[in-house]
Amino acid sequence: MHDNNETRLSRTEALLGKDAVQTLNDAKVAVFGLGGVGSYALEALARSGIGSFVLVDNDTISVSNINRQLLALHSTIGRYKTDTACERLADIAPEAKVVCLNLFYSKDTAAGVETQLAGCSYIVDAIDTVSSKILLAETAFRLHIPIISSMGTGNKLDPSRFEVADIFKTSVCPLAKVLRCELKKRGIPSLKTVYSKEVPHLSCRPPASIAFVPSAAGLLIASEVVKDLTAG
């Protein structure tokens, strides 16, 4: 039996409270990377009531994405991930404000992206490219925007091994090791991350993957963003 007085966020409000839901509605979150991790983080944030998004990705959906990426369907192969994400958000949260930037985040595009980060409440880094992750961490640090960064999820099988930790307290993850070194060189004292303590089963390229590992990382990221935004 359905309660006609319920809204899209009634159950969320019952859990978090009215003030927290309003805080989420007022928030603006930038999601960089809409693949296996980013697509699930975005979905959970949209369903949690985030009111405004900036989405950054230049990739198109391929058949090999279907095994793990929320936006990947046979009907979306060949389409830009940003376009598909915008359509999906419109069906989940039609009142949400969404800016889609179909580009690769790099030094060449960073200035243009930065103009869209004004008033940003949080940044989700689900980028694969190391240089882009470093650049985004530098940008967030300079602009004083909270950020959470996904470490490697490829070649792994156990979603229960993910943890939230500062980059300088991570272990095992090869990507985290590289970032620790690079961020230390740049004088960046901290970076919140989601990383796995699982030793990779393989070392193949491109990384092997399965549906329930990157999705778990994305949902954990969304959880951290919601908790941080509503903590005060």
mmCIF file of N, CA and C in Angstrom, residues 105-187:
data_model
loop_
_atom_site.group_PDB
_atom_site.id
_atom_site.type_symbol
_atom_site.label_atom_id
_atom_site.label_comp_id
_atom_site.label_asym_id
_atom_site.label_seq_id
_atom_site.Cartn_x
_atom_site.Cartn_y
_atom_site.Cartn_z
ATOM 1 N N TYR A 105 40.073 15.899 -18.086
ATOM 2 C CA TYR A 105 40.613 16.858 -17.121
ATOM 3 C C TYR A 105 42.138 16.822 -17.143
ATOM 4 N N SER A 106 42.732 17.948 -17.505
ATOM 5 C CA SER A 106 44.183 18.055 -17.623
ATOM 6 C C SER A 106 44.571 19.512 -17.422
ATOM 7 N N LYS A 107 45.847 19.802 -17.515
ATOM 8 C CA LYS A 107 46.304 21.191 -17.382
ATOM 9 C C LYS A 107 45.702 22.073 -18.465
ATOM 10 N N ASP A 108 45.442 21.501 -19.623
ATOM 11 C CA ASP A 108 44.882 22.272 -20.736
ATOM 12 C C ASP A 108 43.423 22.651 -20.514
ATOM 13 N N THR A 109 42.704 21.844 -19.740
ATOM 14 C CA THR A 109 41.264 22.097 -19.546
ATOM 15 C C THR A 109 40.922 22.555 -18.132
ATOM 16 N N ALA A 110 41.905 22.545 -17.241
ATOM 17 C CA ALA A 110 41.634 22.796 -15.821
ATOM 18 C C ALA A 110 41.028 24.173 -15.555
ATOM 19 N N ALA A 111 41.506 25.183 -16.259
ATOM 20 C CA ALA A 111 41.010 26.543 -16.007
ATOM 21 C C ALA A 111 39.521 26.657 -16.300
ATOM 22 N N GLY A 112 39.092 26.065 -17.412
ATOM 23 C CA GLY A 112 37.678 26.097 -17.754
ATOM 24 C C GLY A 112 36.824 25.336 -16.757
ATOM 25 N N VAL A 113 37.335 24.203 -16.295
ATOM 26 C CA VAL A 113 36.607 23.415 -15.307
ATOM 27 C C VAL A 113 36.496 24.183 -13.995
ATOM 28 N N GLU A 114 37.575 24.858 -13.645
ATOM 29 C CA GLU A 114 37.604 25.570 -12.359
ATOM 30 C C GLU A 114 36.498 26.617 -12.254
ATOM 31 N N THR A 115 36.111 27.214 -13.359
ATOM 32 C CA THR A 115 35.036 28.207 -13.313
ATOM 33 C C THR A 115 33.715 27.569 -12.879
ATOM 34 N N GLN A 116 33.568 26.269 -13.115
ATOM 35 C CA GLN A 116 32.343 25.557 -12.727
ATOM 36 C C GLN A 116 32.382 25.065 -11.280
ATOM 37 N N LEU A 117 33.533 25.205 -10.634
ATOM 38 C CA LEU A 117 33.674 24.726 -9.261
ATOM 39 C C LEU A 117 33.338 25.792 -8.226
ATOM 40 N N ALA A 118 32.995 26.982 -8.682
ATOM 41 C CA ALA A 118 32.606 28.044 -7.748
ATOM 42 C C ALA A 118 31.404 27.581 -6.930
ATOM 43 N N GLY A 119 31.507 27.710 -5.624
ATOM 44 C CA GLY A 119 30.417 27.302 -4.751
ATOM 45 C C GLY A 119 30.304 25.803 -4.567
ATOM 46 N N CYS A 120 31.319 25.070 -5.014
ATOM 47 C CA CYS A 120 31.279 23.606 -4.919
ATOM 48 C C CYS A 120 31.466 23.166 -3.461
ATOM 49 N N SER A 121 30.627 22.236 -3.037
ATOM 50 C CA SER A 121 30.663 21.747 -1.658
ATOM 51 C C SER A 121 31.614 20.564 -1.479
ATOM 52 N N TYR A 122 31.788 19.797 -2.541
ATOM 53 C CA TYR A 122 32.593 18.577 -2.431
ATOM 54 C C TYR A 122 33.005 18.127 -3.828
ATOM 55 N N ILE A 123 34.184 17.484 -3.909
ATOM 56 C CA ILE A 123 34.674 16.911 -5.162
ATOM 57 C C ILE A 123 34.860 15.408 -4.976
ATOM 58 N N VAL A 124 34.343 14.649 -5.930
ATOM 59 C CA VAL A 124 34.576 13.208 -5.981
ATOM 60 C C VAL A 124 35.555 12.932 -7.116
ATOM 61 N N ASP A 125 36.693 12.354 -6.773
ATOM 62 C CA ASP A 125 37.699 11.987 -7.769
ATOM 63 C C ASP A 125 37.592 10.499 -8.063
ATOM 64 N N ALA A 126 37.033 10.188 -9.223
ATOM 65 C CA ALA A 126 36.964 8.793 -9.686
ATOM 66 C C ALA A 126 37.669 8.675 -11.031
ATOM 67 N N ILE A 127 38.757 9.444 -11.177
ATOM 68 C CA ILE A 127 39.542 9.468 -12.405
ATOM 69 C C ILE A 127 40.546 8.314 -12.393
ATOM 70 N N ASP A 128 40.837 7.779 -13.571
ATOM 71 C CA ASP A 128 41.828 6.707 -13.690
ATOM 72 C C ASP A 128 43.250 7.224 -13.884
ATOM 73 N N THR A 129 43.388 8.372 -14.539
ATOM 74 C CA THR A 129 44.705 8.877 -14.941
ATOM 75 C C THR A 129 45.422 9.540 -13.770
ATOM 76 N N VAL A 130 46.641 9.097 -13.491
ATOM 77 C CA VAL A 130 47.384 9.575 -12.321
ATOM 78 C C VAL A 130 47.619 11.083 -12.382
ATOM 79 N N SER A 131 48.059 11.592 -13.538
ATOM 80 C CA SER A 131 48.350 13.028 -13.645
ATOM 81 C C SER A 131 47.112 13.869 -13.376
ATOM 82 N N SER A 132 45.949 13.395 -13.807
ATOM 83 C CA SER A 132 44.704 14.121 -13.578
ATOM 84 C C SER A 132 44.303 14.070 -12.107
ATOM 85 N N LYS A 133 44.551 12.950 -11.455
ATOM 86 C CA LYS A 133 44.236 12.827 -10.034
ATOM 87 C C LYS A 133 45.089 13.790 -9.214
ATOM 88 N N ILE A 134 46.355 13.882 -9.571
ATOM 89 C CA ILE A 134 47.255 14.797 -8.865
ATOM 90 C C ILE A 134 46.812 16.237 -9.075
ATOM 91 N N LEU A 135 46.507 16.596 -10.305
ATOM 92 C CA LEU A 135 46.060 17.945 -10.627
ATOM 93 C C LEU A 135 44.780 18.292 -9.873
ATOM 94 N N LEU A 136 43.855 17.353 -9.796
ATOM 95 C CA LEU A 136 42.594 17.610 -9.109
ATOM 96 C C LEU A 136 42.815 17.766 -7.607
ATOM 97 N N ALA A 137 43.690 16.974 -7.038
ATOM 98 C CA ALA A 137 44.018 17.114 -5.613
ATOM 99 C C ALA A 137 44.633 18.484 -5.337
ATOM 100 N N GLU A 138 45.513 18.923 -6.233
ATOM 101 C CA GLU A 138 46.114 20.256 -6.090
ATOM 102 C C GLU A 138 45.045 21.349 -6.168
ATOM 103 N N THR A 139 44.135 21.213 -7.121
ATOM 104 C CA THR A 139 43.077 22.211 -7.301
ATOM 105 C C THR A 139 42.171 22.285 -6.079
ATOM 106 N N ALA A 140 41.755 21.132 -5.583
ATOM 107 C CA ALA A 140 40.884 21.093 -4.405
ATOM 108 C C ALA A 140 41.584 21.714 -3.197
ATOM 109 N N PHE A 141 42.869 21.416 -3.040
ATOM 110 C CA PHE A 141 43.640 21.968 -1.924
ATOM 111 C C PHE A 141 43.733 23.487 -2.033
ATOM 112 N N ARG A 142 44.000 23.980 -3.216
ATOM 113 C CA ARG A 142 44.133 25.425 -3.431
ATOM 114 C C ARG A 142 42.812 26.159 -3.248
ATOM 115 N N LEU A 143 41.719 25.528 -3.675
ATOM 116 C CA LEU A 143 40.400 26.170 -3.588
ATOM 117 C C LEU A 143 39.679 25.869 -2.273
ATOM 118 N N HIS A 144 40.309 25.077 -1.430
ATOM 119 C CA HIS A 144 39.729 24.712 -0.122
ATOM 120 C C HIS A 144 38.377 23.997 -0.278
ATOM 121 N N ILE A 145 38.304 23.094 -1.248
ATOM 122 C CA ILE A 145 37.096 22.298 -1.459
ATOM 123 C C ILE A 145 37.371 20.881 -0.950
ATOM 124 N N PRO A 146 36.525 20.350 -0.082
ATOM 125 C CA PRO A 146 36.709 18.960 0.370
ATOM 126 C C PRO A 146 36.704 18.004 -0.823
ATOM 127 N N ILE A 147 37.540 16.994 -0.748
ATOM 128 C CA ILE A 147 37.656 16.031 -1.845
ATOM 129 C C ILE A 147 37.841 14.639 -1.277
ATOM 130 N N ILE A 148 37.308 13.656 -1.983
ATOM 131 C CA ILE A 148 37.578 12.256 -1.677
ATOM 132 C C ILE A 148 37.987 11.576 -2.973
ATOM 133 N N SER A 149 39.051 10.795 -2.897
ATOM 134 C CA SER A 149 39.665 10.238 -4.095
ATOM 135 C C SER A 149 39.645 8.709 -4.062
ATOM 136 N N SER A 150 39.206 8.123 -5.164
ATOM 137 C CA SER A 150 39.194 6.673 -5.288
ATOM 138 C C SER A 150 40.565 6.172 -5.726
ATOM 139 N N MET A 151 41.044 5.164 -5.024
ATOM 140 C CA MET A 151 42.273 4.504 -5.429
ATOM 141 C C MET A 151 41.924 3.322 -6.335
ATOM 142 N N GLY A 152 42.853 2.435 -6.570
ATOM 143 C CA GLY A 152 42.646 1.379 -7.548
ATOM 144 C C GLY A 152 41.609 0.343 -7.143
ATOM 145 N N THR A 153 40.775 -0.053 -8.109
ATOM 146 C CA THR A 153 39.776 -1.113 -7.869
ATOM 147 C C THR A 153 39.950 -2.286 -8.833
ATOM 148 N N GLY A 154 40.848 -2.158 -9.777
ATOM 149 C CA GLY A 154 41.048 -3.204 -10.764
ATOM 150 C C GLY A 154 41.820 -4.397 -10.230
ATOM 151 N N ASN A 155 41.604 -5.549 -10.838
ATOM 152 C CA ASN A 155 42.306 -6.788 -10.503
ATOM 153 C C ASN A 155 42.006 -7.263 -9.079
ATOM 154 N N LYS A 156 40.834 -6.862 -8.549
ATOM 155 C CA LYS A 156 40.476 -7.212 -7.167
ATOM 156 C C LYS A 156 39.093 -7.861 -7.133
ATOM 157 N N LEU A 157 38.860 -8.661 -6.071
ATOM 158 C CA LEU A 157 37.629 -9.449 -5.981
ATOM 159 C C LEU A 157 36.828 -9.231 -4.700
ATOM 160 N N ASP A 158 37.417 -8.610 -3.688
ATOM 161 C CA ASP A 158 36.783 -8.564 -2.370
ATOM 162 C C ASP A 158 36.346 -7.143 -2.012
ATOM 163 N N PRO A 159 35.066 -6.818 -2.151
ATOM 164 C CA PRO A 159 34.606 -5.460 -1.846
ATOM 165 C C PRO A 159 34.668 -5.120 -0.365
ATOM 166 N N SER A 160 34.784 -6.117 0.493
ATOM 167 C CA SER A 160 34.818 -5.853 1.936
ATOM 168 C C SER A 160 36.161 -5.295 2.397
ATOM 169 N N ARG A 161 37.138 -5.250 1.514
ATOM 170 C CA ARG A 161 38.472 -4.777 1.912
ATOM 171 C C ARG A 161 38.664 -3.276 1.729
ATOM 172 N N PHE A 162 37.641 -2.575 1.269
ATOM 173 C CA PHE A 162 37.761 -1.124 1.107
ATOM 174 C C PHE A 162 37.732 -0.431 2.465
ATOM 175 N N GLU A 163 38.557 0.600 2.570
ATOM 176 C CA GLU A 163 38.607 1.421 3.771
ATOM 177 C C GLU A 163 38.700 2.892 3.380
ATOM 178 N N VAL A 164 38.308 3.742 4.305
ATOM 179 C CA VAL A 164 38.463 5.189 4.139
ATOM 180 C C VAL A 164 39.659 5.619 4.977
ATOM 181 N N ALA A 165 40.597 6.303 4.360
ATOM 182 C CA ALA A 165 41.792 6.726 5.093
ATOM 183 C C ALA A 165 42.461 7.876 4.372
ATOM 184 N N ASP A 166 43.254 8.625 5.122
ATOM 185 C CA ASP A 166 44.092 9.640 4.494
ATOM 186 C C ASP A 166 45.127 8.950 3.619
ATOM 187 N N ILE A 167 45.489 9.586 2.536
ATOM 188 C CA ILE A 167 46.427 9.004 1.579
ATOM 189 C C ILE A 167 47.736 8.582 2.240
ATOM 190 N N PHE A 168 48.149 9.329 3.258
ATOM 191 C CA PHE A 168 49.432 9.036 3.893
ATOM 192 C C PHE A 168 49.333 7.924 4.940
ATOM 193 N N LYS A 169 48.128 7.363 5.091
ATOM 194 C CA LYS A 169 47.942 6.219 5.987
ATOM 195 C C LYS A 169 47.505 4.976 5.217
ATOM 196 N N THR A 170 47.569 5.038 3.895
ATOM 197 C CA THR A 170 47.188 3.896 3.071
ATOM 198 C C THR A 170 48.337 2.901 2.951
ATOM 199 N N SER A 171 47.993 1.695 2.529
ATOM 200 C CA SER A 171 48.997 0.657 2.308
ATOM 201 C C SER A 171 48.506 -0.259 1.195
ATOM 202 N N VAL A 172 49.363 -1.110 0.719
ATOM 203 C CA VAL A 172 49.063 -2.162 -0.268
ATOM 204 C C VAL A 172 48.803 -1.592 -1.675
ATOM 205 N N CYS A 173 47.899 -0.624 -1.796
ATOM 206 C CA CYS A 173 47.450 -0.130 -3.098
ATOM 207 C C CYS A 173 48.584 0.544 -3.878
ATOM 208 N N PRO A 174 48.937 0.043 -5.069
ATOM 209 C CA PRO A 174 50.010 0.640 -5.865
ATOM 210 C C PRO A 174 49.722 2.079 -6.285
ATOM 211 N N LEU A 175 48.471 2.388 -6.622
ATOM 212 C CA LEU A 175 48.113 3.747 -7.016
ATOM 213 C C LEU A 175 48.286 4.703 -5.852
ATOM 214 N N ALA A 176 47.869 4.292 -4.672
ATOM 215 C CA ALA A 176 48.024 5.136 -3.487
ATOM 216 C C ALA A 176 49.497 5.425 -3.204
ATOM 217 N N LYS A 177 50.350 4.446 -3.457
ATOM 218 C CA LYS A 177 51.788 4.645 -3.236
ATOM 219 C C LYS A 177 52.332 5.744 -4.130
ATOM 220 N N VAL A 178 51.923 5.737 -5.400
ATOM 221 C CA VAL A 178 52.359 6.778 -6.334
ATOM 222 C C VAL A 178 51.857 8.153 -5.886
ATOM 223 N N LEU A 179 50.586 8.214 -5.505
ATOM 224 C CA LEU A 179 50.022 9.496 -5.104
ATOM 225 C C LEU A 179 50.654 10.020 -3.817
ATOM 226 N N ARG A 180 50.960 9.148 -2.880
ATOM 227 C CA ARG A 180 51.632 9.594 -1.654
ATOM 228 C C ARG A 180 52.920 10.332 -1.989
ATOM 229 N N CYS A 181 53.682 9.757 -2.884
ATOM 230 C CA CYS A 181 54.962 10.345 -3.274
ATOM 231 C C CYS A 181 54.763 11.689 -3.964
ATOM 232 N N GLU A 182 53.844 11.735 -4.912
ATOM 233 C CA GLU A 182 53.639 12.943 -5.701
ATOM 234 C C GLU A 182 53.024 14.083 -4.880
ATOM 235 N N LEU A 183 52.094 13.759 -4.012
ATOM 236 C CA LEU A 183 51.462 14.804 -3.199
ATOM 237 C C LEU A 183 52.432 15.346 -2.152
ATOM 238 N N LYS A 184 53.289 14.482 -1.637
ATOM 239 C CA LYS A 184 54.307 14.935 -0.694
ATOM 240 C C LYS A 184 55.250 15.937 -1.356
ATOM 241 N N LYS A 185 55.640 15.670 -2.602
ATOM 242 C CA LYS A 185 56.500 16.590 -3.354
ATOM 243 C C LYS A 185 55.855 17.960 -3.507
ATOM 244 N N ARG A 186 54.525 17.962 -3.625
ATOM 245 C CA ARG A 186 53.792 19.201 -3.897
ATOM 246 C C ARG A 186 53.310 19.901 -2.632
ATOM 247 N N GLY A 187 53.659 19.359 -1.492
ATOM 248 C CA GLY A 187 53.305 19.999 -0.230
ATOM 249 C C GLY A 187 51.843 19.866 0.146
#
